[in-house]
Each structure stands twice: as C-alpha cells, then as structure tokens.
C-alpha cells in the first residue's frame, strides 16, 4: 500500500505525543505523568525476555503503523516486548500516604507486565483500559518497566474488530500492542474509585411533554461516589457548577486545576455518604442536545471526619476529583400516527448518522493527535450529521468527551469476536436473505463462528466492561450488540442482560442481517436493494448501514485495489447520487424511518467509499 499521512501525522512532535489528560470524566488533581514517547522494542519467537532490543518505538502507536517508527506486523507466533525507564521522585518518603497506579488505555491483545523484574499483572482484551498498582515494585529514581504482548488477531476467538492478518476489502491491517495512552498517577491510599450519575425521570417527565419546552424546570439526578475501600462512613462534598456549553475551542477545558479555580461558579452544593446514591435537585435545568450540549461540571471532595460527633467543623480531605454530567433522555415512543420514533428530551429526533471506523493511515487505530478527532467531529456536524456510529472499535475516553461537549450522538458498537467467519453465510447469503426479508436464528454456533465457550464468556464480560466504561458519557445513545452476524449468539439473553445493567440507553441488538426480534430497533443494512421501510408497532425502524458509494481521489488513495459499492468517476457524479439518496431518506422518514447511518466517514485502505479520503485531505461532497 501507498504510505499516506494526515496533516497531524506529518506535523507530529514525537517528544510530546498525545499529552492530554486521559480520563476527562474523572479528573484528579494529584500528580500524574504521561508515559507516551520513545520506548525500546523487540520481537521474539518465545516468551524469554530479550537480552537486546531491536530499536525504538513511538508509544502509543502500534508497531504496524508508520508513526510508530517500526512498520512491522506482529504475527500470532511472535511476542512483542517493550521496555522503558520511569522516574519516581521521593517515592520512598511517600509510600505510606500514596499509591502509584499504572494505567493502560488499551493493549492489543494480551500482555504481561513487569516492574523492576517483578511480575505485576497480566491482561487479556485489546480494546478496554486497565490499571495496576505498582507501589510495591518501585523506588525513588529510575525504574524499569517491561511489557510482553501477544496478538492472535483474527486467528482466535478474541475481540478483533475489522483487523485481519491478510487484509483486503472490508477488512483492514491488523495492529497490535500498545495503542492508547500509557500513564501513571499518584493517588491517595483512601481515594475515589469511580463516579456515576443518573437522571431521574419522574412520572411527569415520562409523559410526552417536551422537556426542552419546560421553563425554569426542576430536574433530579443521582450521584454515586465509589471509593476503593467502599466504606459508608466517608463523607463526600459535591459542588455542582452552573451548566455551560463547552463547544468553543477556548472552552475546551480539561485541566483539573483550571476547573477547580472556578469553584465560585457553584449552583448547588450537597453532602452525603460515599458508596451510596445521593439525590440532587437541579433548578432551572438546561438539557443536553446536539444544538445545546449543556454540561454540568461538578467537584467531589472525599472527606474523613476527625471527630464522629462533629461532621462539619473538623474535616480532612482525602481525595478530590472533577467530573460532569448532562440532563438528557433518549426514548422510543409512538408519534401521532402511532409510528415508533426516537425522542431526545421528549422531542422527536431523526438520527442522521455516519459510520466511523476510527482508522488512520499513519496511526491505524491510534489518532495522530487530538485535533484530528476534533476535525472529524466538527466536519461531521458541518455536513449535517447529528449522530456517529462508532463501528466495532472502542475509542479512548477523550473521543467521547469531545462528542459530549460538541453535541454529537453516539451509537457504540460492541467489538466483535468469534472464530473464522463463514463469508458465504454472513456476507453473501445474508445479503440475499435480507433482501427477501428472511432471517436465521442465532443458535447455529458453527455458522455464526461462536463455538468456543470461553469466547462467549469473554464477549459477555467485555460487553459489561464497555457499558460500565462509557455509560457516563451523555453522547451515548445506543449500544449495538452484534453486527451482521459476526460472532452472534444468544441475542435475546444478552439484550436482556444489557437492559438489566443499563436501562438508560437504547439497544440495537443485531445491526443488519440476523434480526432476532428483540431490542429497540428494526435495524436494517441495505446496499443493493431499493430502499424501503415497514414500521413495526414497538421497535423503531433504522437504516443502520447504507450507501457506501465509491470515488477514487488520485494521490489520496492508499491501495491499488478498490472496494465499495456503486463506483463513480467524478465528484459531480458522486455528489449527485448522494443528494438523490438524501432525498430518498427524507421520503422514508415520512413513512416511518427514524434514523440512518451512511457508510462511511472516510476511505480506509482498499475501501474508497468514504465521504473524506483516508488522509482527511479531500471532502468528496465539496
């Protein structure tokens, strides 16, 4: 393939790579250090620690990416080793009062970690963050961190997304190893572990009145502050700021100190017990929407009372964090014609979405910079999209933060796993059957590549972890459990499980092909047949994939092979057919269509069906 670079990749400062605070939904003032940068790496044929390393790799870019400085594929029978030195200042003096946590945004696919020769932890799963306490293994001065990675890619049942060792067509270059930010954080021994918020819908709000039309409305939210020890005798002080829209660049504040210095901007203060739900009433509520993405920042202080008989005067602050929430409500209700529609804050909301697979020509899974994300999101809104379907990939939390503050609705896919897919079944036959309105039950484990019991259990656990990680973000609207039958199984049971652990979000149980009659959506993929909609009584009808029109732009295409649907030679032809499709969608909306997802946001390798070229240089619609 031809090497393509984005403008951010060309201008990358390798000494200051992705330095933004990685956890915007729970910021802590205590000292932290981003460990991204040049590390040593080596490829080996066994699990024996190498005596010599092969060279330098730029973390967090995977070795397969050009920005890593390596450009080499990790094979399933190989091991990738990382080594770096980290400095801990005056750690011996702080050991009794603090702990040192090491955080990994994501490491694909399984890894083991050693600190100063001591084994610390192992982890399996290439898309979710994990942390480990390295307090017992470090000392003041220089410390050695070593990581061993193995990635079976598409040869195993593990989550894989669109990665394939033999890339081509709709499957892309397999990447491996560290691909999200690595950082360490000094934290108090007694500390806040997690922050959750819930919007409380009263009976009045459950009616079809429009929340946005409420003047001086009062709303209620619940806040849960979980601590490491889970003691209930710890007090929390919560200071909620007045709502604000943070869409302007100058308002892109994620630095804890800058936010804490605006503590005078407090609308509501309340105290309560840690590890219990605390109810808060919000006067003159401002609602989150794509047009007005109001966020409520709040400051949490974890307090230990020195005298149990005096809960107010003598207080010792153990920990402080900053978080945010929004007041918004996604539901499906029947409209005046008894057609199920999607409502945001009790207002009918047609979702005009685009499929985003999160690939970059220079960084693969890893964004070349934060500005690259912001560019994509703002361009989506400029074109007219109010929703993005994040396709079988989990992004770093900062991507969701930008969707929160910029006002873009997110449909989040679970990352697919399973054994080798039967293309004749999940691609070719499925397309024909869908055109005929025929589905297949999902209990055929061989056809759906889900024979491994371990793989099924792993998928269910990762679904739970994904929801726990991302449900706090106001932009999240829908969980997409399965896509086009890839590793699909027990759809009804998993849908029920998701509904039980998270009743606030909508569920697309099976996006495309193998509908099992459950979830909140009749979710249709249609690239080849005339577009039509047949509304059901309860589930909303969405065209969750369509389009895929191709247009090659010379000098901005990565592969000589081309993949997509309905090829066009000029921008004029491409734009004409795109506008015609928009007109058809508008007509279908009148007939009961509630949302659509155009394929796709950018070209990726062989696929030239993006609105933007792979390098984000050319907008084919302008």
XYZ file of C-alpha atoms in Angstrom:
622
model
C 0.000 0.000 0.000
C 0.993 3.592 -0.530
C 2.022 5.498 2.592
C -0.459 8.246 3.349
C -0.142 10.832 6.091
C -2.676 13.099 7.700
C -1.664 16.697 8.331
C -1.395 15.846 12.032
C 0.841 12.862 11.353
C 3.159 14.941 9.184
C 3.472 17.533 11.936
C 3.730 15.077 14.830
C 6.016 16.139 17.682
C 7.475 12.806 18.754
C 8.695 14.302 22.029
C 5.173 15.334 23.053
C 2.763 12.652 21.838
C -0.874 12.745 22.996
C -0.198 14.571 26.243
C -3.843 15.344 27.119
C -5.304 14.096 30.403
C -6.678 10.640 29.504
C -9.690 10.428 31.853
C -11.825 13.571 31.403
C -14.893 12.019 33.046
C -12.991 11.755 36.352
C -10.074 14.176 36.637
C -7.816 14.171 39.672
C -5.504 16.973 40.773
C -2.791 14.718 42.138
C 0.397 14.313 40.164
C 0.270 12.235 37.018
C 2.690 11.604 34.189
C 2.027 10.657 30.577
C 4.494 7.937 29.558
C 3.952 8.179 25.798
C 7.147 8.592 23.794
C 10.113 6.584 22.574
C 10.444 3.151 24.197
C 12.622 0.167 23.301
C 11.031 -2.777 21.496
C 11.913 -6.288 20.348
C 10.237 -9.155 18.509
C 10.920 -12.679 19.770
C 9.834 -16.212 18.920
C 9.312 -17.186 22.555
C 8.418 -15.743 25.954
C 12.020 -15.368 27.059
C 12.922 -11.769 27.825
C 15.290 -10.452 25.128
C 18.861 -9.591 26.046
C 18.950 -6.959 23.331
C 16.181 -4.825 21.872
C 15.634 -4.173 18.173
C 15.232 -0.418 18.320
C 12.886 2.402 19.333
C 9.099 2.502 19.033
C 6.929 5.584 19.484
C 4.278 4.693 22.069
C 1.259 4.589 21.820
C 1.404 3.808 18.094
C 1.222 0.105 17.242
C 4.298 -1.379 15.530
C 2.329 -1.909 12.309
C 1.759 1.847 11.928
C 4.184 4.154 10.188
C 4.079 6.672 13.051
C 5.493 4.047 15.414
C 8.779 4.111 13.529
C 8.646 0.315 13.156
C 6.151 -0.631 10.383
C 6.265 -4.359 11.150
C 3.448 -6.863 11.623
C 3.348 -8.859 14.862
C 2.426 -12.432 13.965
C 0.469 -14.831 16.213
C 3.563 -16.991 16.843
C 5.655 -13.990 17.927
C 5.969 -11.849 21.029
C 6.418 -8.102 21.164
C 8.451 -6.682 24.044
C 8.524 -3.118 25.316
C 10.988 -1.584 27.753
C 11.199 1.904 29.193
C 12.553 3.705 32.232
C 10.298 5.698 34.533
C 11.407 8.005 37.308
C 9.693 8.160 40.694
C 10.727 11.188 42.695
C 10.988 10.829 46.501
C 8.784 7.748 46.324
C 10.187 6.116 49.463
C 9.028 9.058 51.555
C 5.514 8.921 50.141
C 4.865 5.187 50.255
C 2.679 5.233 53.356
C 0.445 8.086 52.164
C 0.152 7.418 48.434
C -0.167 4.672 45.891
C 1.207 4.686 42.381
C -1.107 3.423 39.647
C -0.045 2.489 36.145
C -2.807 2.961 33.549
C -3.072 1.490 30.051
C -5.716 2.824 27.663
C -5.581 -0.363 25.576
C -3.062 -3.085 24.687
C -3.918 -5.463 21.857
C -4.346 -8.359 22.566
C -2.878 -9.969 25.694
C 0.023 -8.750 27.785
C 2.149 -9.309 30.878
C 3.788 -6.511 32.839
C 6.933 -6.466 34.965
C 8.313 -3.627 37.093
C 11.973 -3.833 38.120
C 11.904 -7.546 37.344
C 8.802 -8.229 39.445
C 5.724 -9.605 37.698
C 2.817 -7.201 38.283
C -0.219 -8.210 36.232
C -1.485 -9.831 33.035
C -4.407 -8.683 30.915
C -6.421 -10.083 28.004
C -8.533 -7.932 25.680
C -7.284 -5.403 23.178
C -9.945 -2.698 23.439
C -10.500 -1.880 27.109
C -8.431 0.054 29.664
C -6.852 -1.495 32.732
C -4.730 -0.361 35.656
C -2.334 -1.896 38.156
C -0.887 -0.772 41.481
C 2.909 -0.702 41.200
C 3.550 0.861 44.602
C 5.303 -2.223 45.980
C 7.616 -2.593 42.992
C 9.098 0.889 42.519
C 11.654 3.022 44.308
C 12.957 6.566 44.119
C 14.872 7.276 40.946
C 14.874 5.169 37.792
C 12.659 2.091 37.409
C 12.426 -0.446 34.587
C 9.036 -1.213 33.036
C 8.850 -4.266 30.738
C 5.776 -5.434 28.813
C 5.302 -8.583 26.736
C 2.485 -8.696 24.168
C 0.963 -11.473 22.117
C -1.718 -10.838 19.498
C -3.503 -13.755 17.867
C -5.512 -11.280 15.790
C -8.177 -12.962 13.640
C -6.847 -16.484 14.299
C -8.591 -16.622 17.702
C -11.989 -16.019 19.276
C -10.862 -12.801 20.997
C -12.308 -9.395 20.085
C -10.763 -8.298 16.796
C -12.946 -5.701 15.098
C -12.054 -5.271 11.420
C -8.461 -6.443 11.899
C -7.210 -9.202 9.608
C -3.688 -10.534 9.065
C -4.490 -10.964 5.372
C -6.051 -7.562 4.953
C -8.240 -6.643 1.999
C -11.713 -5.486 1.017
C -13.764 -4.662 4.118
C -11.012 -5.924 6.460
C -8.020 -3.842 7.422
C -4.430 -4.083 8.596
C -4.141 -5.932 11.893
C -2.449 -3.871 14.571
C -1.072 -4.918 17.930
C 0.475 -3.890 21.205
C 0.054 -0.587 22.994
C -2.274 1.682 21.038
C -3.662 4.059 23.652
C -2.009 6.332 26.180
C 0.093 4.863 28.989
C 0.257 6.960 32.136
C 0.931 6.756 35.844
C -0.905 8.501 38.626
C -0.009 9.209 42.247
C -3.201 8.743 44.253
C -4.193 8.807 47.937
C -4.491 5.449 49.651
C -8.106 6.292 50.555
C -9.489 7.576 47.289
C -12.383 7.869 44.890
C -12.532 4.922 42.508
C -15.485 5.784 40.312
C -18.173 8.422 39.771
C -21.610 7.644 38.326
C -24.611 9.850 37.627
C -28.210 9.049 36.710
C -31.001 11.295 35.522
C -34.182 10.562 37.486
C -37.280 10.524 35.301
C -40.410 11.379 37.275
C -43.882 10.338 36.155
C -44.413 13.818 34.763
C -41.292 13.587 32.624
C -42.340 10.149 31.371
C -45.294 11.801 29.663
C -44.942 13.060 26.119
C -44.394 16.688 27.124
C -41.243 18.181 25.653
C -38.553 18.709 28.239
C -36.963 21.490 26.217
C -40.188 23.472 26.427
C -40.118 23.470 30.224
C -39.356 26.929 31.601
C -37.464 27.054 34.901
C -37.894 23.284 35.144
C -36.578 21.380 38.118
C -34.909 18.022 37.499
C -33.335 15.403 39.722
C -30.113 13.467 39.274
C -28.439 10.830 41.410
C -24.690 10.764 42.000
C -22.738 7.764 43.263
C -19.193 8.211 44.557
C -17.478 4.849 44.860
C -14.331 4.616 46.981
C -11.624 1.975 46.986
C -12.479 0.775 50.489
C -16.265 1.098 49.907
C -16.726 2.377 53.461
C -20.016 4.156 54.043
C -18.634 6.266 56.918
C -16.793 8.513 54.468
C -18.456 11.804 53.547
C -18.492 13.421 50.130
C -18.997 17.094 49.359
C -20.378 17.723 45.858
C -20.268 21.198 44.308
C -22.209 21.390 41.040
C -21.401 24.250 38.692
C -23.875 26.128 36.555
C -24.377 24.426 33.178
C -22.305 25.581 30.256
C -21.710 24.728 26.604
C -18.041 23.872 26.023
C -18.159 23.659 22.232
C -15.833 26.595 21.591
C -12.125 25.832 21.375
C -11.308 28.247 24.194
C -13.780 26.390 26.413
C -12.081 23.037 25.832
C -11.005 22.953 29.471
C -9.953 19.573 30.808
C -7.242 20.652 33.204
C -8.334 19.931 36.755
C -6.588 22.941 38.264
C -8.137 25.376 35.788
C -11.574 23.989 36.563
C -11.114 23.911 40.324
C -10.172 27.573 40.286
C -13.699 28.368 39.060
C -15.261 26.813 42.145
C -17.124 30.070 42.833
C -19.340 29.218 39.854
C -21.346 26.809 42.019
C -25.088 26.334 41.505
C -25.648 23.610 44.086
C -23.699 22.079 46.988
C -24.677 18.914 48.771
C -23.097 16.448 51.180
C -23.739 12.752 51.585
C -22.238 9.366 52.186
C -19.758 7.716 49.863
C -20.798 4.429 48.231
C -24.492 5.363 48.292
C -26.698 7.177 45.784
C -27.072 10.879 46.574
C -30.103 12.644 45.105
C -29.675 16.207 43.870
C -32.365 18.597 42.646
C -31.308 20.864 39.780
C -33.247 24.113 39.431
C -33.676 25.807 36.037
C -32.361 22.715 34.289
C -30.560 23.003 30.960
C -30.879 19.994 28.671
C -28.199 18.371 26.535
C -28.908 18.203 22.814
C -26.915 18.396 19.589
C -27.734 22.102 19.320
C -27.217 22.905 23.011
C -24.822 20.371 24.583
C -25.022 21.703 28.135
C -22.685 20.004 30.604
C -22.788 20.228 34.380
C -19.297 20.020 35.836
C -19.056 19.093 39.489
C -16.304 18.886 42.094
C -16.175 15.999 44.572
C -14.274 16.076 47.864
C -13.869 12.846 49.811
C -13.840 13.751 53.495
C -12.882 11.877 56.620
C -14.298 13.394 59.781
C -11.741 13.594 62.567
C -14.472 13.589 65.231
C -17.522 11.431 64.558
C -19.647 13.737 66.725
C -18.668 16.741 64.618
C -19.476 16.303 60.958
C -18.898 19.895 59.863
C -16.034 21.659 61.602
C -13.109 19.255 61.573
C -12.674 17.722 58.161
C -9.775 16.039 56.435
C -9.977 15.947 52.628
C -8.695 12.582 51.436
C -9.226 12.969 47.695
C -10.730 15.318 45.110
C -11.953 14.706 41.574
C -13.768 16.650 38.882
C -16.499 15.140 36.716
C -19.531 16.155 34.651
C -22.992 15.014 33.697
C -25.792 16.144 31.424
C -29.561 16.086 31.655
C -30.944 14.293 28.639
C -33.269 11.415 27.849
C -33.365 9.081 24.820
C -36.627 7.167 24.392
C -38.748 5.458 21.752
C -42.403 6.469 21.666
C -45.215 6.344 19.171
C -45.897 9.568 17.320
C -49.312 10.972 16.425
C -49.564 8.358 13.627
C -48.717 5.536 16.052
C -45.300 5.032 14.460
C -42.414 4.331 16.881
C -39.982 7.257 16.789
C -36.760 8.219 18.558
C -37.151 11.083 21.009
C -34.465 13.170 22.665
C -35.795 15.030 25.700
C -39.319 14.071 24.578
C -38.742 15.808 21.250
C -38.823 13.789 18.036
C -35.251 13.400 16.787
C -34.336 11.890 13.422
C -30.830 10.469 13.661
C -28.758 11.276 10.603
C -25.652 9.240 11.240
C -22.377 8.254 9.659
C -20.304 5.103 10.136
C -16.904 5.844 11.673
C -14.394 3.005 11.976
C -11.667 5.021 13.679
C -8.783 4.151 11.333
C -5.947 6.492 10.351
C -3.468 5.913 7.503
C -0.476 6.854 9.643
C -1.600 5.719 13.111
C -4.037 2.873 12.277
C -6.135 2.585 15.487
C -4.324 5.490 17.142
C -5.240 9.075 16.328
C -2.218 11.172 15.264
C -3.413 13.975 17.538
C -6.412 15.188 19.494
C -7.004 17.816 16.809
C -7.608 15.024 14.281
C -10.587 13.792 16.295
C -11.982 17.285 16.699
C -11.620 17.871 12.960
C -13.639 14.736 12.171
C -16.415 15.532 14.648
C -16.791 19.151 13.559
C -16.779 18.181 9.883
C -19.479 15.587 10.540
C -21.662 18.261 12.089
C -20.891 20.702 9.285
C -22.065 18.172 6.680
C -25.292 17.678 8.626
C -24.770 14.545 10.698
C -26.040 14.593 14.262
C -25.012 11.012 15.055
C -21.942 8.831 14.592
C -21.929 5.066 14.802
C -18.572 4.038 16.250
C -18.084 0.815 14.345
C -16.701 -2.190 16.273
C -13.992 -0.187 17.996
C -13.775 1.426 21.422
C -12.059 4.796 21.392
C -10.116 6.429 24.222
C -12.406 8.284 26.613
C -11.344 11.669 25.283
C -13.075 10.963 21.960
C -16.391 10.524 23.787
C -15.666 13.661 25.809
C -15.438 15.642 22.576
C -18.740 14.170 21.384
C -20.225 15.175 24.755
C -19.073 18.775 24.545
C -19.585 19.272 20.796
C -23.056 17.732 20.708
C -22.847 14.557 18.622
C -24.946 11.491 19.450
C -23.039 8.185 19.574
C -24.160 4.682 18.715
C -21.486 2.447 20.215
C -20.763 -0.976 18.755
C -19.530 -3.821 20.898
C -16.320 -5.218 19.450
C -16.949 -8.455 17.600
C -15.102 -11.689 18.275
C -15.534 -15.341 17.409
C -13.716 -17.828 15.219
C -13.160 -17.513 11.462
C -16.297 -16.104 9.831
C -18.111 -18.021 7.098
C -18.152 -15.334 4.393
C -20.583 -17.259 2.237
C -23.037 -17.121 5.143
C -22.559 -13.805 6.995
C -21.830 -11.772 3.846
C -23.193 -13.203 0.600
C -26.150 -15.369 1.633
C -27.077 -12.925 4.394
C -27.341 -10.091 1.877
C -29.708 -12.104 -0.314
C -31.795 -13.294 2.637
C -32.130 -9.758 3.970
C -33.459 -8.608 0.618
C -36.076 -11.337 0.853
C -36.936 -10.466 4.442
C -35.667 -13.805 5.750
C -33.657 -14.151 8.952
C -31.864 -17.060 10.640
C -31.951 -17.966 14.338
C -28.650 -17.324 16.095
C -28.248 -20.720 17.801
C -26.199 -22.201 14.928
C -22.805 -21.760 16.582
C -20.776 -23.061 13.635
C -22.435 -20.744 11.122
C -22.036 -17.755 13.449
C -18.447 -18.703 14.435
C -19.227 -18.943 18.151
C -18.274 -22.492 19.124
C -15.871 -21.524 21.913
C -17.476 -21.333 25.352
C -14.511 -19.274 26.586
C -15.037 -16.863 23.709
C -18.727 -16.434 24.510
C -17.995 -15.766 28.187
C -15.249 -13.311 27.260
C -17.579 -11.408 24.930
C -20.278 -11.101 27.610
C -17.731 -9.818 30.131
C -16.398 -7.279 27.639
C -19.934 -6.069 26.900
C -20.368 -5.399 30.621
C -16.996 -3.631 30.842
C -17.754 -1.491 27.792
C -21.056 -0.332 29.236
C -19.514 0.401 32.627
C -16.756 2.422 30.967
C -18.846 4.508 28.580
C -22.361 4.823 30.006
C -21.374 8.007 31.882
C -20.943 9.931 28.631
C -24.052 11.993 27.718
C -23.460 11.493 23.991
C -24.011 7.733 24.212
C -27.489 6.880 22.944
C -27.395 3.250 21.834
C -25.470 0.032 22.445
C -25.041 -2.033 19.269
C -24.501 -5.606 20.450
C -23.912 -7.523 17.214
C -23.084 -6.514 13.656
C -24.052 -8.600 10.618
C -23.893 -11.900 12.468
C -20.175 -11.687 13.276
C -19.842 -13.955 16.296
C -23.536 -13.504 17.082
C -25.134 -15.711 19.746
C -27.823 -15.613 22.448
C -29.060 -12.236 21.214
C -32.220 -12.223 23.322
C -30.397 -13.222 26.505
C -27.624 -10.659 26.047
C -30.158 -7.946 25.222
C -31.987 -8.725 28.462
C -28.681 -8.588 30.338
C -27.776 -5.206 28.864
C -31.239 -3.847 29.679
C -30.865 -5.027 33.264
C -27.465 -3.429 33.881
C -28.247 -0.223 31.977
C -31.844 0.865 31.471
C -30.945 4.420 30.405
C -29.718 3.671 26.891
C -31.338 2.183 23.807
C -30.264 -1.163 22.347
C -29.646 -2.217 18.752
C -29.434 -5.961 19.339
C -28.460 -7.054 15.839
C -27.379 -4.455 13.318
C -28.035 -5.935 9.911
C -28.907 -9.378 8.571
C -29.899 -11.573 11.544
C -32.683 -9.811 13.429
C -33.932 -11.841 16.399
C -36.948 -9.621 17.060
C -35.533 -8.057 20.212
C -34.015 -4.720 21.204
C -35.328 -1.247 20.470
C -34.710 -1.206 16.720
C -35.585 -2.902 13.499
C -32.018 -2.425 12.278
C -31.566 -2.781 8.519
C -28.486 -2.839 6.280
C -29.217 -2.168 2.625
C -26.585 -1.510 -0.014
C -28.078 -3.253 -3.048
C -31.882 -3.196 -2.949
C -34.423 -0.364 -3.292
C -34.690 1.497 -0.004
C -37.942 0.973 1.843
C -39.301 0.956 5.371
C -42.034 -1.071 7.042
C -42.612 0.305 10.563
C -43.340 -2.065 13.419
C -45.608 -1.354 16.386
C -42.928 -1.108 19.090
C -39.421 -1.034 17.647
C -38.169 1.968 15.707
C -37.021 1.407 12.120
C -33.449 2.453 11.328
C -31.322 2.031 8.238
C -28.164 1.311 10.220
C -25.948 0.932 7.131
C -26.490 2.121 3.573
C -24.718 3.985 0.793
C -21.073 3.003 0.504
C -20.622 4.872 -2.778
C -17.057 4.890 -4.071
C -14.983 7.665 -5.562
C -11.232 7.390 -6.014
C -9.244 10.573 -5.473
C -5.780 10.326 -7.007
C -2.808 10.894 -4.687
C -5.105 10.371 -1.702
C -5.815 6.638 -2.070
C -3.811 4.029 -0.170
C -4.391 0.838 -2.165
C -4.392 -0.139 -5.810
C -7.293 -2.478 -5.077
C -10.669 -0.799 -4.745
C -13.642 -1.829 -2.616
C -17.095 -0.337 -2.175
C -20.480 -0.105 -3.840
C -21.616 1.819 -6.893
C -18.384 3.302 -8.248
C -18.315 6.865 -9.613
C -15.641 8.622 -11.630
C -16.150 12.285 -10.786
C -17.125 14.399 -7.822
C -20.113 15.658 -9.767
C -21.493 12.135 -10.251
C -20.746 11.201 -6.651
C -22.422 14.291 -5.211
C -25.461 13.880 -7.458
C -26.160 10.311 -6.362
C -25.501 11.222 -2.712
C -28.085 14.034 -2.883
C -30.562 11.699 -4.557
C -30.066 9.269 -1.703
C -30.638 12.046 0.831
C -33.946 12.825 -0.883
C -34.976 9.146 -0.648
C -34.103 9.113 3.052
C -36.267 12.176 3.614
C -39.206 10.421 1.986
C -38.604 7.314 4.080
C -38.592 9.446 7.224
C -42.139 10.495 6.375
C -43.051 6.804 6.048
C -41.602 5.812 9.424
C -37.801 5.696 9.173
C -36.281 7.000 12.411
C -32.584 7.087 11.640
C -29.906 6.215 9.128
C -26.159 5.573 9.095
C -24.257 6.377 5.903
C -21.259 4.193 5.049
C -18.825 5.764 5.683
C -16.888 8.715 7.076
C -13.501 8.108 5.444
C -11.769 5.824 2.974
C -9.820 3.001 4.635
C -7.148 1.083 2.709
C -8.995 -0.770 -0.123
C -12.288 0.906 0.728
C -12.783 4.161 -1.160
C -16.364 4.680 -0.006
C -15.660 7.464 2.459
C -17.007 10.992 2.373
C -13.443 12.025 3.199
C -10.290 10.494 1.801
C -8.250 8.316 4.147
C -5.794 11.152 4.842
C -8.664 13.571 5.634
C -7.446 15.908 2.885
C -10.371 15.824 0.433
C -14.091 16.117 1.166
C -15.836 14.397 -1.743
C -19.057 16.318 -1.071
C -17.483 19.756 -1.517
